[in-house]
XYZ file of C-alpha atoms in Angstrom:
148
model
C 85.740 55.175 133.413
C 84.955 51.162 133.262
C 83.825 49.615 129.889
C 79.867 49.569 129.547
C 78.336 45.663 131.214
C 76.816 45.514 127.287
C 78.305 46.606 123.736
C 76.426 48.613 121.545
C 75.455 46.350 119.202
C 74.255 43.626 121.546
C 71.572 47.525 122.755
C 70.432 47.712 118.815
C 69.349 44.164 118.406
C 67.798 43.709 121.970
C 65.691 46.974 120.998
C 65.141 45.209 117.454
C 63.558 42.776 119.497
C 61.171 45.089 121.847
C 60.327 46.856 118.274
C 59.151 43.638 116.913
C 57.141 42.870 119.606
C 55.282 46.075 119.084
C 56.250 47.633 122.912
C 56.958 50.610 122.957
C 61.040 50.575 123.895
C 62.447 53.409 126.743
C 65.855 52.019 127.952
C 63.937 50.058 130.884
C 62.193 48.089 128.180
C 65.761 47.872 126.457
C 67.544 46.935 129.370
C 64.633 43.849 130.498
C 65.280 42.623 127.189
C 68.886 42.797 127.690
C 68.333 40.509 131.089
C 68.364 43.387 133.745
C 72.290 44.492 132.706
C 72.956 48.407 131.943
C 72.253 52.249 132.312
C 68.477 52.596 130.801
C 69.605 55.824 130.237
C 72.993 55.213 128.226
C 71.017 52.226 127.291
C 68.668 54.389 125.153
C 71.056 56.972 124.394
C 72.842 53.975 122.520
C 69.758 53.051 120.601
C 68.622 56.993 120.300
C 71.946 57.812 118.566
C 72.873 54.767 116.099
C 69.994 52.371 116.197
C 67.077 53.235 113.941
C 64.723 54.527 116.167
C 62.346 55.829 114.456
C 59.029 52.844 113.915
C 58.752 51.319 110.584
C 56.543 52.536 108.445
C 53.696 51.393 107.970
C 52.851 48.702 105.240
C 51.151 51.073 101.969
C 47.815 50.105 101.523
C 46.657 49.162 98.251
C 44.868 52.161 96.643
C 42.063 51.108 93.829
C 40.775 53.775 92.504
C 36.917 54.177 93.192
C 33.962 55.658 90.502
C 32.947 59.514 91.335
C 29.333 58.309 92.962
C 31.306 56.511 95.334
C 33.870 58.683 95.990
C 31.481 61.696 96.642
C 29.996 59.101 99.390
C 32.978 58.846 101.441
C 33.826 62.210 101.347
C 30.362 63.211 102.688
C 31.377 60.267 104.740
C 34.631 61.779 106.116
C 32.936 65.628 105.996
C 30.203 64.107 108.285
C 32.011 62.100 110.379
C 34.585 64.969 111.648
C 31.904 67.042 112.022
C 30.814 65.047 114.240
C 33.765 64.408 116.457
C 34.341 67.369 116.116
C 30.731 68.113 118.151
C 31.954 64.866 120.255
C 35.043 66.885 121.547
C 33.437 70.297 121.911
C 30.937 68.265 124.248
C 33.371 66.120 125.961
C 35.927 69.446 126.797
C 32.808 71.642 127.961
C 31.461 69.028 130.696
C 34.572 68.541 131.591
C 35.293 72.655 132.246
C 32.002 72.571 133.320
C 33.351 69.803 136.270
C 36.853 71.895 137.177
C 34.800 74.966 137.311
C 32.679 74.252 140.196
C 35.531 72.179 142.000
C 37.344 75.192 142.407
C 34.239 76.553 143.138
C 33.382 74.306 145.520
C 37.184 74.124 147.298
C 37.389 77.582 146.624
C 34.075 78.202 149.230
C 35.099 75.656 151.719
C 38.737 77.374 151.674
C 36.298 80.668 152.512
C 34.320 78.706 154.893
C 37.393 77.329 157.141
C 39.417 81.243 156.590
C 36.481 82.415 158.872
C 35.970 79.542 161.077
C 39.526 80.478 162.104
C 39.272 84.032 162.639
C 36.461 83.306 164.681
C 38.734 81.294 166.649
C 41.436 83.560 166.291
C 39.031 86.471 167.678
C 37.972 84.160 170.586
C 41.668 83.280 171.830
C 42.491 87.319 170.928
C 39.479 88.295 173.708
C 40.423 85.374 175.854
C 44.086 86.542 176.263
C 43.246 90.458 176.303
C 40.608 89.412 179.089
C 43.657 87.079 181.197
C 46.126 89.976 180.911
C 44.159 92.490 182.131
C 43.274 90.007 185.244
C 47.003 89.102 185.108
C 47.883 92.926 185.763
C 44.070 93.417 188.339
C 45.474 91.167 190.296
C 49.507 91.981 190.230
C 48.142 95.395 191.188
C 46.567 94.013 194.350
C 49.164 92.405 195.473
C 51.482 96.223 194.847
C 49.318 98.237 196.967
C 48.108 95.869 199.156
C 49.598 95.688 203.078
C 52.811 95.257 204.391
């Protein structure tokens, strides 16, 4: 087995640089950071196994003790926003579902119409084949029965 093109420490440093820029860390982003060296699958495996793969924790927000009336207003606003967001999400879902159902119905109707046209064409083709076979049989009989 040949030695890796990139050492594990190089992989870890490259992944940290990618993360420091706020980019998603994946095998290809690490490879790009390393000057297009290394197998992306191996690079990501090294990062996942040995790197500090978890993103840095968000800085804790300074919390200030708010007065009770303000806390009540904040709680009411959060409830109202949550309710409004739920309504928006449900509306979006309903519209998406209706659009999907309409598209499904349209496609199904188109397919059924195509199927009907194909059946009609097949019936015509079968009738034509039957007529041709009958004509061939008639001509064949005429040749056999004809004068010798």
